[in-house]
PDB file of C-alpha atoms in Angstrom:
ATOM      1  CA  UNK A   1      65.550 200.406 221.911  1.00 66.00           C
ATOM      2  CA  UNK A   2      65.924 197.080 220.191  1.00 68.00           C
ATOM      3  CA  UNK A   3      69.174 195.223 220.936  1.00 65.00           C
ATOM      4  CA  UNK A   4      70.478 193.381 217.870  1.00 64.00           C
ATOM      5  CA  UNK A   5      70.731 189.615 218.247  1.00 72.00           C
ATOM      6  CA  UNK A   6      73.974 189.278 216.293  1.00 86.00           C
ATOM      7  CA  UNK A   7      77.317 190.762 217.273  1.00 84.00           C
ATOM      8  CA  UNK A   8      78.070 192.295 213.881  1.00 83.00           C
ATOM      9  CA  UNK A   9      75.064 194.579 214.341  1.00 83.00           C
ATOM     10  CA  UNK A  10      76.286 195.841 217.730  1.00 87.00           C
ATOM     11  CA  UNK A  11      78.277 199.073 217.530  1.00 90.00           C
ATOM     12  CA  UNK A  12      80.049 198.333 220.804  1.00 90.00           C
ATOM     13  CA  UNK A  13      81.316 195.017 219.475  1.00 91.00           C
ATOM     14  CA  UNK A  14      82.478 196.562 216.204  1.00 92.00           C
ATOM     15  CA  UNK A  15      84.215 199.415 218.073  1.00 94.00           C
ATOM     16  CA  UNK A  16      86.013 196.905 220.305  1.00 94.00           C
ATOM     17  CA  UNK A  17      87.197 195.026 217.222  1.00 95.00           C
ATOM     18  CA  UNK A  18      88.335 198.269 215.598  1.00 95.00           C
ATOM     19  CA  UNK A  19      90.227 199.150 218.785  1.00 96.00           C
ATOM     20  CA  UNK A  20      92.013 195.792 218.577  1.00 96.00           C
ATOM     21  CA  UNK A  21      92.938 196.492 214.961  1.00 96.00           C
ATOM     22  CA  UNK A  22      94.121 200.014 215.806  1.00 96.00           C
ATOM     23  CA  UNK A  23      96.306 198.842 218.698  1.00 96.00           C
ATOM     24  CA  UNK A  24      97.786 195.995 216.663  1.00 96.00           C
ATOM     25  CA  UNK A  25      98.564 198.368 213.803  1.00 96.00           C
ATOM     26  CA  UNK A  26     100.176 200.862 216.194  1.00 96.00           C
ATOM     27  CA  UNK A  27     102.253 198.191 217.920  1.00 96.00           C
ATOM     28  CA  UNK A  28     103.410 196.816 214.577  1.00 95.00           C
ATOM     29  CA  UNK A  29     105.000 200.207 213.887  1.00 95.00           C
ATOM     30  CA  UNK A  30     106.392 200.798 217.382  1.00 93.00           C
ATOM     31  CA  UNK A  31     107.373 197.300 218.559  1.00 91.00           C
ATOM     32  CA  UNK A  32     111.102 198.069 218.521  1.00 93.00           C
ATOM     33  CA  UNK A  33     110.545 200.985 220.923  1.00 94.00           C
ATOM     34  CA  UNK A  34     108.067 199.424 223.342  1.00 92.00           C
ATOM     35  CA  UNK A  35     105.670 202.359 223.502  1.00 95.00           C
ATOM     36  CA  UNK A  36     101.913 202.013 223.914  1.00 94.00           C
ATOM     37  CA  UNK A  37      99.196 204.061 222.222  1.00 95.00           C
ATOM     38  CA  UNK A  38      98.395 205.746 225.566  1.00 95.00           C
ATOM     39  CA  UNK A  39     102.038 206.627 226.131  1.00 96.00           C
ATOM     40  CA  UNK A  40     102.240 208.061 222.619  1.00 97.00           C
ATOM     41  CA  UNK A  41      99.069 210.085 223.257  1.00 96.00           C
ATOM     42  CA  UNK A  42     100.636 211.530 226.416  1.00 97.00           C
ATOM     43  CA  UNK A  43     103.865 212.387 224.572  1.00 97.00           C
ATOM     44  CA  UNK A  44     101.881 214.044 221.790  1.00 97.00           C
ATOM     45  CA  UNK A  45      99.730 216.093 224.160  1.00 96.00           C
ATOM     46  CA  UNK A  46     102.836 217.254 226.055  1.00 97.00           C
ATOM     47  CA  UNK A  47     104.581 218.144 222.794  1.00 97.00           C
ATOM     48  CA  UNK A  48     101.619 220.341 221.936  1.00 96.00           C
ATOM     49  CA  UNK A  49     101.151 221.804 225.419  1.00 95.00           C
ATOM     50  CA  UNK A  50     104.238 221.665 227.633  1.00 91.00           C
ATOM     51  CA  UNK A  51     103.894 222.073 231.402  1.00 92.00           C
ATOM     52  CA  UNK A  52     100.524 220.388 231.829  1.00 92.00           C
ATOM     53  CA  UNK A  53      99.566 219.021 235.205  1.00 91.00           C
ATOM     54  CA  UNK A  54      98.585 215.365 235.335  1.00 90.00           C
ATOM     55  CA  UNK A  55      94.859 216.032 235.702  1.00 90.00           C
ATOM     56  CA  UNK A  56      94.798 218.315 232.651  1.00 93.00           C
ATOM     57  CA  UNK A  57      96.877 215.869 230.624  1.00 95.00           C
ATOM     58  CA  UNK A  58      94.446 213.085 231.544  1.00 94.00           C
ATOM     59  CA  UNK A  59      91.525 215.202 230.307  1.00 93.00           C
ATOM     60  CA  UNK A  60      93.343 216.045 227.065  1.00 93.00           C
ATOM     61  CA  UNK A  61      93.806 212.386 226.145  1.00 93.00           C
ATOM     62  CA  UNK A  62      90.552 211.044 227.577  1.00 91.00           C
ATOM     63  CA  UNK A  63      91.827 209.127 230.602  1.00 92.00           C
ATOM     64  CA  UNK A  64      91.103 209.242 234.283  1.00 90.00           C
ATOM     65  CA  UNK A  65      93.930 210.768 236.342  1.00 86.00           C
ATOM     66  CA  UNK A  66      94.718 207.551 238.219  1.00 88.00           C
ATOM     67  CA  UNK A  67      95.206 205.543 235.008  1.00 90.00           C
ATOM     68  CA  UNK A  68      97.367 208.319 233.615  1.00 91.00           C
ATOM     69  CA  UNK A  69      99.506 208.129 236.759  1.00 91.00           C
ATOM     70  CA  UNK A  70     100.882 204.764 235.689  1.00 93.00           C
ATOM     71  CA  UNK A  71     101.455 205.979 232.141  1.00 95.00           C
ATOM     72  CA  UNK A  72     103.379 209.028 233.374  1.00 94.00           C
ATOM     73  CA  UNK A  73     105.368 206.903 235.825  1.00 95.00           C
ATOM     74  CA  UNK A  74     106.541 204.585 233.055  1.00 96.00           C
ATOM     75  CA  UNK A  75     107.419 207.508 230.777  1.00 97.00           C
ATOM     76  CA  UNK A  76     109.356 209.207 233.590  1.00 97.00           C
ATOM     77  CA  UNK A  77     111.228 205.978 234.407  1.00 97.00           C
ATOM     78  CA  UNK A  78     112.339 205.826 230.767  1.00 97.00           C
ATOM     79  CA  UNK A  79     113.496 209.445 230.893  1.00 97.00           C
ATOM     80  CA  UNK A  80     110.893 210.605 228.370  1.00 98.00           C
ATOM     81  CA  UNK A  81     108.917 212.887 230.693  1.00 97.00           C
ATOM     82  CA  UNK A  82     110.125 215.159 233.477  1.00 96.00           C
ATOM     83  CA  UNK A  83     108.084 216.369 236.445  1.00 92.00           C
ATOM     84  CA  UNK A  84     108.483 219.860 237.858  1.00 88.00           C
ATOM     85  CA  UNK A  85     106.824 221.496 240.834  1.00 82.00           C
ATOM     86  CA  UNK A  86     104.456 224.314 239.955  1.00 78.00           C
ATOM     87  CA  UNK A  87     106.009 227.526 241.326  1.00 79.00           C
ATOM     88  CA  UNK A  88     102.691 228.757 242.762  1.00 81.00           C
ATOM     89  CA  UNK A  89     101.642 225.388 244.247  1.00 79.00           C
ATOM     90  CA  UNK A  90     104.362 222.860 245.079  1.00 75.00           C
ATOM     91  CA  UNK A  91     101.757 220.081 245.395  1.00 77.00           C
ATOM     92  CA  UNK A  92     101.051 220.273 241.666  1.00 79.00           C
ATOM     93  CA  UNK A  93     103.502 218.519 239.364  1.00 84.00           C
ATOM     94  CA  UNK A  94     103.878 219.897 235.859  1.00 91.00           C
ATOM     95  CA  UNK A  95     104.923 217.539 233.100  1.00 95.00           C
ATOM     96  CA  UNK A  96     107.220 218.212 230.153  1.00 95.00           C
ATOM     97  CA  UNK A  97     108.869 216.111 227.506  1.00 97.00           C
ATOM     98  CA  UNK A  98     112.571 215.602 227.945  1.00 97.00           C
ATOM     99  CA  UNK A  99     114.852 215.868 224.929  1.00 97.00           C
ATOM    100  CA  UNK A 100     114.737 212.086 224.764  1.00 98.00           C
ATOM    101  CA  UNK A 101     110.938 212.196 224.804  1.00 97.00           C
ATOM    102  CA  UNK A 102     110.857 214.780 222.029  1.00 97.00           C
ATOM    103  CA  UNK A 103     113.315 212.778 219.923  1.00 97.00           C
ATOM    104  CA  UNK A 104     111.428 209.511 220.429  1.00 97.00           C
ATOM    105  CA  UNK A 105     108.110 211.104 219.514  1.00 97.00           C
ATOM    106  CA  UNK A 106     109.590 212.579 216.329  1.00 97.00           C
ATOM    107  CA  UNK A 107     111.092 209.184 215.479  1.00 96.00           C
ATOM    108  CA  UNK A 108     107.706 207.487 215.929  1.00 97.00           C
ATOM    109  CA  UNK A 109     105.654 209.929 213.858  1.00 97.00           C
ATOM    110  CA  UNK A 110     106.183 208.299 210.428  1.00 97.00           C
ATOM    111  CA  UNK A 111     105.251 204.842 211.728  1.00 96.00           C
ATOM    112  CA  UNK A 112     102.241 206.144 213.606  1.00 97.00           C
ATOM    113  CA  UNK A 113     101.138 207.942 210.423  1.00 97.00           C
ATOM    114  CA  UNK A 114     101.466 204.656 208.482  1.00 97.00           C
ATOM    115  CA  UNK A 115      99.392 202.951 211.147  1.00 96.00           C
ATOM    116  CA  UNK A 116      96.611 205.535 210.847  1.00 96.00           C
ATOM    117  CA  UNK A 117      96.582 205.191 207.052  1.00 96.00           C
ATOM    118  CA  UNK A 118      96.400 201.391 207.391  1.00 96.00           C
ATOM    119  CA  UNK A 119      93.423 201.585 209.751  1.00 96.00           C
ATOM    120  CA  UNK A 120      91.420 203.742 207.351  1.00 97.00           C
ATOM    121  CA  UNK A 121      92.622 202.107 204.105  1.00 96.00           C
ATOM    122  CA  UNK A 122      89.416 200.108 203.478  1.00 96.00           C
ATOM    123  CA  UNK A 123      87.472 203.391 203.211  1.00 97.00           C
ATOM    124  CA  UNK A 124      87.418 205.832 200.309  1.00 97.00           C
ATOM    125  CA  UNK A 125      88.928 209.267 200.956  1.00 97.00           C
ATOM    126  CA  UNK A 126      85.507 210.860 201.436  1.00 97.00           C
ATOM    127  CA  UNK A 127      84.346 207.997 203.686  1.00 97.00           C
ATOM    128  CA  UNK A 128      87.503 208.466 205.795  1.00 97.00           C
ATOM    129  CA  UNK A 129      86.607 212.125 206.366  1.00 96.00           C
ATOM    130  CA  UNK A 130      83.007 211.208 207.246  1.00 97.00           C
ATOM    131  CA  UNK A 131      84.100 208.378 209.540  1.00 96.00           C
ATOM    132  CA  UNK A 132      86.499 210.628 211.459  1.00 95.00           C
ATOM    133  CA  UNK A 133      83.795 213.286 211.788  1.00 95.00           C
ATOM    134  CA  UNK A 134      81.352 210.707 213.130  1.00 94.00           C
ATOM    135  CA  UNK A 135      83.928 209.361 215.595  1.00 93.00           C
ATOM    136  CA  UNK A 136      84.545 212.888 216.880  1.00 93.00           C
ATOM    137  CA  UNK A 137      80.808 213.340 217.427  1.00 94.00           C
ATOM    138  CA  UNK A 138      80.527 210.002 219.247  1.00 92.00           C
ATOM    139  CA  UNK A 139      83.420 210.750 221.616  1.00 89.00           C
ATOM    140  CA  UNK A 140      82.404 214.377 222.134  1.00 87.00           C
ATOM    141  CA  UNK A 141      85.352 215.983 220.336  1.00 82.00           C
ATOM    142  CA  UNK A 142      83.371 217.532 217.504  1.00 71.00           C
ATOM    143  CA  UNK A 143      83.043 221.310 217.254  1.00 76.00           C
ATOM    144  CA  UNK A 144      79.717 222.471 218.625  1.00 60.00           C
ATOM    145  CA  UNK A 145      78.392 223.123 215.106  1.00 45.00           C
ATOM    146  CA  UNK A 146      79.104 219.467 214.276  1.00 46.00           C
ATOM    147  CA  UNK A 147      77.126 218.310 217.315  1.00 42.00           C
ATOM    148  CA  UNK A 148      74.127 220.421 216.321  1.00 46.00           C
ATOM    149  CA  UNK A 149      74.171 218.923 212.832  1.00 45.00           C
ATOM    150  CA  UNK A 150      74.453 215.372 214.172  1.00 42.00           C
TER     151      UNK A 150
END
């Protein structure tokens, strides 16, 4: 495979730049709360699936379990996530959103939505759909039919 000589032709470089834009856009909307994109992802996954163990939560949001440990610790310290022992295995800690965590997530949703719109704004509506489909294929989140077509 030929490696492009200029950075603008390198997908990794462009993805890193897009990640910077996405994080900056997110933080612009959440700066008064002091929440990170990873923390928001954890809150969102727990809102969708309460009582996840840390390993499963890490898999749901695409992190390794050790990195997620710090995220969960910070959320728990802020009273946004609670840890409970699994009744059948006391070594396993199940995670849930507290009422404060639920309320904060709901409060953040409009700003996060604005951030997502801002990120995709340079694209037409149909290009936005295509771009999101391609991203899902690249990160392995596409339905199996989408992978076969790719």
